[in-house]
Short mmCIF file of C-alpha atoms in Angstrom, two decimals:
data_model
loop_
_atom_site.label_atom_id
_atom_site.label_comp_id
_atom_site.label_asym_id
_atom_site.label_seq_id
_atom_site.Cartn_x
_atom_site.Cartn_y
_atom_site.Cartn_z
CA UNK A 1 -0.01 -0.02 -0.02
CA UNK A 2 1.32 3.41 -0.94
CA UNK A 3 1.94 5.45 2.22
CA UNK A 4 2.77 9.01 3.22
CA UNK A 5 4.69 8.67 6.48
CA UNK A 6 5.91 11.24 8.95
CA UNK A 7 9.09 10.36 10.89
CA UNK A 8 9.80 12.52 13.92
CA UNK A 9 13.46 12.77 14.83
CA UNK A 10 14.29 11.38 11.40
CA UNK A 11 17.63 13.17 11.20
CA UNK A 12 18.93 11.57 14.35
CA UNK A 13 20.83 8.31 14.65
CA UNK A 14 18.06 5.69 14.87
CA UNK A 15 15.53 7.82 13.02
CA UNK A 16 17.73 8.44 9.95
CA UNK A 17 18.64 4.76 9.72
CA UNK A 18 14.89 3.95 9.78
CA UNK A 19 14.27 6.53 7.04
CA UNK A 20 16.99 4.95 4.91
CA UNK A 21 15.49 1.55 5.59
CA UNK A 22 11.97 2.36 4.42
CA UNK A 23 13.34 4.45 1.55
CA UNK A 24 15.02 1.27 0.32
CA UNK A 25 12.39 -1.30 1.29
CA UNK A 26 9.21 0.68 0.38
CA UNK A 27 10.10 2.61 -2.82
CA UNK A 28 6.53 3.80 -3.38
CA UNK A 29 6.28 5.53 0.04
CA UNK A 30 6.72 9.24 0.54
CA UNK A 31 8.60 10.22 3.70
CA UNK A 32 8.46 13.51 5.62
CA UNK A 33 11.02 14.04 8.35
CA UNK A 34 10.69 16.57 11.14
CA UNK A 35 13.73 17.20 13.27
CA UNK A 36 14.84 20.06 15.51
CA UNK A 37 18.49 19.46 14.50
CA UNK A 38 19.81 19.64 18.01
CA UNK A 39 23.47 18.56 18.46
CA UNK A 40 22.51 14.93 17.96
CA UNK A 41 20.72 15.40 14.61
CA UNK A 42 21.98 16.41 11.21
CA UNK A 43 20.35 16.85 7.84
CA UNK A 44 23.53 15.28 6.39
CA UNK A 45 22.36 11.99 7.90
CA UNK A 46 19.84 11.94 5.02
CA UNK A 47 22.31 12.85 2.23
CA UNK A 48 21.81 11.03 -1.01
CA UNK A 49 18.07 10.46 -0.73
CA UNK A 50 15.85 11.74 -3.55
CA UNK A 51 14.02 14.94 -2.53
CA UNK A 52 11.09 13.79 -4.69
CA UNK A 53 10.49 11.00 -2.12
CA UNK A 54 11.74 12.77 1.01
CA UNK A 55 10.66 16.10 2.46
CA UNK A 56 12.61 17.58 5.38
CA UNK A 57 11.12 20.03 7.89
CA UNK A 58 13.24 21.66 10.54
CA UNK A 59 10.96 22.02 13.56
CA UNK A 60 10.21 21.07 17.11
CA UNK A 61 7.65 18.38 18.01
CA UNK A 62 6.37 20.68 20.78
CA UNK A 63 5.21 23.13 18.11
CA UNK A 64 1.47 22.38 18.24
CA UNK A 65 0.53 24.17 14.97
CA UNK A 66 3.32 22.60 12.95
CA UNK A 67 2.72 19.07 14.25
CA UNK A 68 -1.02 19.37 13.63
CA UNK A 69 -0.28 20.34 9.99
CA UNK A 70 2.24 17.63 9.34
CA UNK A 71 0.22 14.84 10.95
CA UNK A 72 -2.83 15.93 8.91
CA UNK A 73 -0.85 15.65 5.69
CA UNK A 74 0.39 12.06 6.31
CA UNK A 75 -1.10 8.59 6.79
CA UNK A 76 1.02 7.45 9.68
CA UNK A 77 3.56 8.75 12.20
CA UNK A 78 6.63 6.93 13.50
CA UNK A 79 7.81 8.82 16.56
CA UNK A 80 11.55 8.61 17.19
CA UNK A 81 12.18 12.16 18.37
CA UNK A 82 13.58 12.19 21.90
CA UNK A 83 16.33 13.50 24.09
CA UNK A 84 18.15 10.28 24.84
CA UNK A 85 21.54 10.63 26.54
CA UNK A 86 21.58 9.61 30.20
CA UNK A 87 24.57 11.72 31.15
CA UNK A 88 22.92 14.83 29.74
CA UNK A 89 19.67 14.10 31.54
CA UNK A 90 21.51 13.96 34.86
CA UNK A 91 23.05 17.37 34.17
CA UNK A 92 20.06 19.20 32.58
CA UNK A 93 16.73 17.34 32.93
CA UNK A 94 14.31 19.92 31.50
CA UNK A 95 14.88 19.26 27.78
CA UNK A 96 14.02 15.61 28.45
CA UNK A 97 10.73 16.51 30.04
CA UNK A 98 9.89 18.99 27.29
CA UNK A 99 10.73 16.76 24.29
CA UNK A 100 9.89 13.32 25.62
CA UNK A 101 6.72 14.17 27.53
CA UNK A 102 5.31 17.44 26.10
CA UNK A 103 6.37 16.56 22.56
CA UNK A 104 4.72 13.15 22.71
CA UNK A 105 1.54 14.79 24.06
CA UNK A 106 1.47 17.13 21.01
CA UNK A 107 1.82 14.14 18.64
CA UNK A 108 -0.91 12.20 20.41
CA UNK A 109 -3.33 15.10 20.21
CA UNK A 110 -2.64 15.53 16.48
CA UNK A 111 -3.06 11.86 15.62
CA UNK A 112 -6.25 11.79 17.72
CA UNK A 113 -7.62 14.79 15.88
CA UNK A 114 -6.76 13.49 12.38
CA UNK A 115 -7.30 9.79 13.17
CA UNK A 116 -3.87 8.71 11.99
CA UNK A 117 -1.81 5.62 12.79
CA UNK A 118 1.05 6.12 15.29
CA UNK A 119 3.99 3.95 16.25
CA UNK A 120 5.87 5.19 19.32
CA UNK A 121 9.55 4.30 19.84
CA UNK A 122 10.65 3.71 23.40
CA UNK A 123 13.55 2.11 25.22
CA UNK A 124 14.31 -0.83 27.51
CA UNK A 125 15.59 1.66 30.06
CA UNK A 126 12.04 2.30 31.28
CA UNK A 127 12.24 -1.04 33.07
CA UNK A 128 15.21 -0.07 35.20
CA UNK A 129 17.89 -2.71 35.38
CA UNK A 130 18.46 -6.35 36.15
CA UNK A 131 21.05 -7.93 38.44
CA UNK A 132 24.06 -9.33 36.62
CA UNK A 133 23.25 -12.88 37.65
CA UNK A 134 19.49 -12.64 37.05
CA UNK A 135 18.37 -15.21 34.46
CA UNK A 136 15.28 -13.07 33.53
CA UNK A 137 14.91 -10.63 30.67
CA UNK A 138 12.59 -7.67 30.15
CA UNK A 139 9.25 -8.59 28.49
CA UNK A 140 6.09 -6.74 27.58
CA UNK A 141 4.71 -7.48 31.08
CA UNK A 142 7.75 -6.24 33.07
CA UNK A 143 6.90 -3.43 35.53
CA UNK A 144 8.33 -0.02 34.83
CA UNK A 145 11.15 1.10 37.15
CA UNK A 146 13.06 4.01 35.46
CA UNK A 147 16.15 5.28 37.18
CA UNK A 148 17.17 8.49 35.39
CA UNK A 149 15.47 11.70 34.08
CA UNK A 150 15.88 10.21 30.58
CA UNK A 151 14.29 6.87 31.29
CA UNK A 152 11.57 8.35 33.48
CA UNK A 153 10.46 10.78 30.77
CA UNK A 154 10.39 7.96 28.22
CA UNK A 155 8.29 5.90 30.67
CA UNK A 156 5.95 8.87 31.00
CA UNK A 157 5.61 9.14 27.19
CA UNK A 158 4.79 5.44 26.97
CA UNK A 159 2.05 5.85 29.59
CA UNK A 160 0.59 8.78 27.67
CA UNK A 161 0.39 6.62 24.52
CA UNK A 162 -1.37 3.86 26.39
CA UNK A 163 -3.85 6.32 27.94
CA UNK A 164 -4.67 7.88 24.56
CA UNK A 165 -5.26 4.40 23.07
CA UNK A 166 -7.63 3.41 25.89
CA UNK A 167 -9.35 6.77 26.47
CA UNK A 168 -9.57 8.08 22.95
CA UNK A 169 -9.17 5.10 20.65
CA UNK A 170 -5.92 6.33 19.15
CA UNK A 171 -4.47 3.79 16.68
CA UNK A 172 -1.06 3.32 18.24
CA UNK A 173 1.55 0.70 19.04
CA UNK A 174 4.76 0.94 21.15
CA UNK A 175 8.12 -0.76 20.89
CA UNK A 176 10.83 -0.88 23.56
CA UNK A 177 14.23 -1.58 22.09
CA UNK A 178 17.60 -2.54 23.50
CA UNK A 179 20.77 -0.52 22.84
CA UNK A 180 21.34 0.35 19.19
CA UNK A 181 24.63 0.56 17.37
CA UNK A 182 25.56 1.28 13.78
CA UNK A 183 26.22 4.18 11.37
CA UNK A 184 25.39 7.84 12.11
CA UNK A 185 25.51 7.48 15.91
CA UNK A 186 26.85 10.56 17.74
CA UNK A 187 30.31 10.09 19.22
CA UNK A 188 29.04 10.79 22.72
CA UNK A 189 27.57 7.28 22.72
CA UNK A 190 29.53 4.31 24.04
CA UNK A 191 30.53 2.40 20.91
CA UNK A 192 31.29 5.30 18.54
CA UNK A 193 33.18 7.11 21.33
CA UNK A 194 35.51 4.19 21.84
CA UNK A 195 35.97 3.57 18.10
CA UNK A 196 36.80 7.21 17.41
CA UNK A 197 39.20 7.33 20.38
CA UNK A 198 41.18 4.53 18.75
CA UNK A 199 40.99 6.15 15.33
CA UNK A 200 42.46 9.34 16.80
CA UNK A 201 45.28 7.43 18.48
CA UNK A 202 44.02 7.38 22.07
CA UNK A 203 43.05 4.60 24.38
CA UNK A 204 39.32 3.84 24.76
CA UNK A 205 37.53 4.56 28.06
CA UNK A 206 35.75 2.09 30.22
CA UNK A 207 33.22 3.19 32.92
CA UNK A 208 34.15 1.70 36.29
CA UNK A 209 34.84 -2.05 36.18
CA UNK A 210 33.05 -2.52 32.89
CA UNK A 211 30.71 -5.23 34.18
CA UNK A 212 27.55 -3.42 33.19
CA UNK A 213 25.67 -5.38 30.53
CA UNK A 214 23.78 -4.03 27.53
CA UNK A 215 21.72 -5.99 24.99
CA UNK A 216 23.05 -4.70 21.65
CA UNK A 217 21.06 -4.57 18.42
CA UNK A 218 22.18 -3.22 15.01
CA UNK A 219 20.07 -0.27 14.00
CA UNK A 220 19.21 -2.01 10.72
CA UNK A 221 17.50 -4.78 12.69
CA UNK A 222 15.72 -2.19 14.82
CA UNK A 223 14.46 -0.54 11.60
CA UNK A 224 13.16 -3.78 10.14
CA UNK A 225 11.32 -4.58 13.38
CA UNK A 226 9.66 -1.16 13.50
CA UNK A 227 8.48 -1.58 9.89
CA UNK A 228 7.03 -4.99 10.75
CA UNK A 229 5.12 -3.47 13.72
CA UNK A 230 3.87 -0.54 11.66
CA UNK A 231 2.48 -2.86 8.93
CA UNK A 232 1.41 -5.92 10.97
CA UNK A 233 1.30 -5.00 14.63
CA UNK A 234 -1.90 -5.13 16.69
CA UNK A 235 -3.21 -1.73 17.75
CA UNK A 236 -2.67 -1.07 21.48
CA UNK A 237 0.07 -3.63 21.80
CA UNK A 238 3.69 -3.25 22.94
CA UNK A 239 6.52 -5.18 21.29
CA UNK A 240 9.99 -5.72 22.67
CA UNK A 241 12.82 -5.47 20.06
CA UNK A 242 16.06 -7.28 20.78
CA UNK A 243 18.59 -9.56 19.08
CA UNK A 244 20.05 -11.57 21.99
CA UNK A 245 23.15 -9.35 21.95
CA UNK A 246 24.07 -9.23 25.63
CA UNK A 247 27.65 -8.07 26.18
CA UNK A 248 29.25 -6.27 29.11
CA UNK A 249 31.07 -3.04 28.42
CA UNK A 250 34.47 -4.62 29.01
CA UNK A 251 33.78 -7.25 26.38
CA UNK A 252 32.70 -4.56 23.91
CA UNK A 253 35.80 -2.41 24.43
CA UNK A 254 38.07 -5.45 24.11
CA UNK A 255 36.30 -6.56 20.93
CA UNK A 256 36.64 -3.08 19.42
CA UNK A 257 40.40 -3.16 20.14
CA UNK A 258 40.71 -6.67 18.71
CA UNK A 259 38.88 -5.74 15.45
CA UNK A 260 40.93 -2.62 15.10
CA UNK A 261 44.24 -4.57 15.49
CA UNK A 262 45.11 -3.37 18.98
CA UNK A 263 46.00 -5.12 22.25
CA UNK A 264 42.62 -5.92 23.81
CA UNK A 265 43.84 -4.66 27.19
CA UNK A 266 44.86 -1.26 25.87
CA UNK A 267 42.10 0.79 27.48
CA UNK A 268 41.78 3.00 30.57
CA UNK A 269 39.27 2.96 33.36
CA UNK A 270 37.35 6.17 34.07
CA UNK A 271 34.80 7.23 36.74
CA UNK A 272 31.57 5.33 36.56
CA UNK A 273 28.34 7.16 35.69
CA UNK A 274 26.04 8.02 38.58
CA UNK A 275 23.23 5.49 38.90
CA UNK A 276 24.69 3.38 36.06
CA UNK A 277 22.21 0.58 35.37
CA UNK A 278 23.71 -2.88 35.78
CA UNK A 279 22.11 -4.93 33.06
CA UNK A 280 19.50 -4.76 30.25
CA UNK A 281 18.19 -7.78 28.45
CA UNK A 282 15.30 -8.15 26.04
CA UNK A 283 12.93 -11.03 25.46
CA UNK A 284 11.79 -10.55 21.88
CA UNK A 285 9.65 -13.75 21.71
CA UNK A 286 6.40 -11.85 21.07
CA UNK A 287 7.54 -9.98 17.93
CA UNK A 288 9.26 -13.09 16.55
CA UNK A 289 6.24 -15.30 17.10
CA UNK A 290 3.42 -12.90 16.22
CA UNK A 291 4.98 -10.87 13.39
CA UNK A 292 7.64 -13.32 12.14
CA UNK A 293 10.43 -10.79 12.60
CA UNK A 294 14.02 -12.00 12.77
CA UNK A 295 17.26 -9.96 13.09
CA UNK A 296 19.84 -10.01 10.32
CA UNK A 297 22.85 -9.25 12.54
CA UNK A 298 22.82 -12.29 14.82
CA UNK A 299 26.62 -12.13 15.22
CA UNK A 300 27.65 -9.04 17.21
CA UNK A 301 31.23 -9.12 15.97
CA UNK A 302 30.03 -8.91 12.35
CA UNK A 303 27.80 -5.93 13.04
CA UNK A 304 30.50 -4.23 15.09
CA UNK A 305 33.05 -4.75 12.36
CA UNK A 306 30.73 -3.12 9.81
CA UNK A 307 30.13 -0.23 12.21
CA UNK A 308 33.87 0.30 12.76
CA UNK A 309 34.39 0.32 9.02
CA UNK A 310 31.74 3.00 8.62
CA UNK A 311 33.35 5.31 11.20
CA UNK A 312 36.79 4.70 9.63
CA UNK A 313 35.39 5.65 6.23
CA UNK A 314 33.37 8.64 7.40
CA UNK A 315 35.73 10.74 9.50
CA UNK A 316 34.34 13.96 7.92
CA UNK A 317 30.93 13.10 9.46
CA UNK A 318 32.06 12.55 13.05
CA UNK A 319 35.20 14.71 13.38
CA UNK A 320 33.31 17.98 13.96
CA UNK A 321 31.54 16.40 17.02
CA UNK A 322 34.60 14.86 18.62
CA UNK A 323 36.56 17.67 20.32
CA UNK A 324 33.51 19.22 22.01
CA UNK A 325 32.30 15.78 23.15
CA UNK A 326 35.60 14.81 24.74
CA UNK A 327 35.85 18.23 26.43
CA UNK A 328 32.49 17.58 28.13
CA UNK A 329 33.54 14.11 29.24
CA UNK A 330 36.83 15.50 30.62
CA UNK A 331 34.87 17.95 32.79
CA UNK A 332 32.94 14.93 34.21
CA UNK A 333 36.10 12.93 34.70
CA UNK A 334 34.91 10.34 32.26
#
């Protein structure tokens, strides 16, 4: 079916990868991207895409009039736009409340008014964390237990979506995804930060002991899962997206060094992050069984090697971000 789709935050890391995915996989769709182009978003993330099929709007999702107009002009909305960096939320919480809560409210009101389909992107961080030796994983029935301004505002936005589905009949679905990695990710994030440290001739940094576990998924797999939910998901349902990619931070740093031809012990320990969650792990049984979705990057090393190659080949993209990012981390002792 030919679709006109609005992607919020479509010039950010995960959003732009999703735009590229549907641009390739659904050639008859027209895509409109709205993005505020904060430090974590760039219109260059969409370079090379035909302007006949892609419209870009610089704007804020809290802008009620603009969101109302754009939602009314499209058939469906995929809502990626969010402030998403935990360290930043600990330092300055308000932008997270404004974008993640107020912005989601604006979108919900617009899709309610125009009776449009919505898919809302969330995170596994709304569930808090698991003990390192806990055999359980997060599922769609896990209780929320957010631990930072970032995760609590994402939890709040999820609850708004559920309330608008129940109270107003909004046609919405939600997905909670594990940690993404891949091209176009800002160098403040864990994997690209360590990769670019090595590329610039410095030792990568490891928070604390490095025992904290994340469940990694390549952004291409996240994109294919979101498309499956948008097209086949049951309204009102939540779907967990994960690829069984549990690795602790020490393992990831050592694998980066190994792939890049370095001694795997050639890293330095830095101060741990306040309230650093211990472990995330996703049970993606529901989306696999109900929608038939399967990840492509089942081998983390393969996906990480592809990602490192992208950063090595695209220095002009990440270089302008690097000095300012490292200056901020130096102030924090990390």
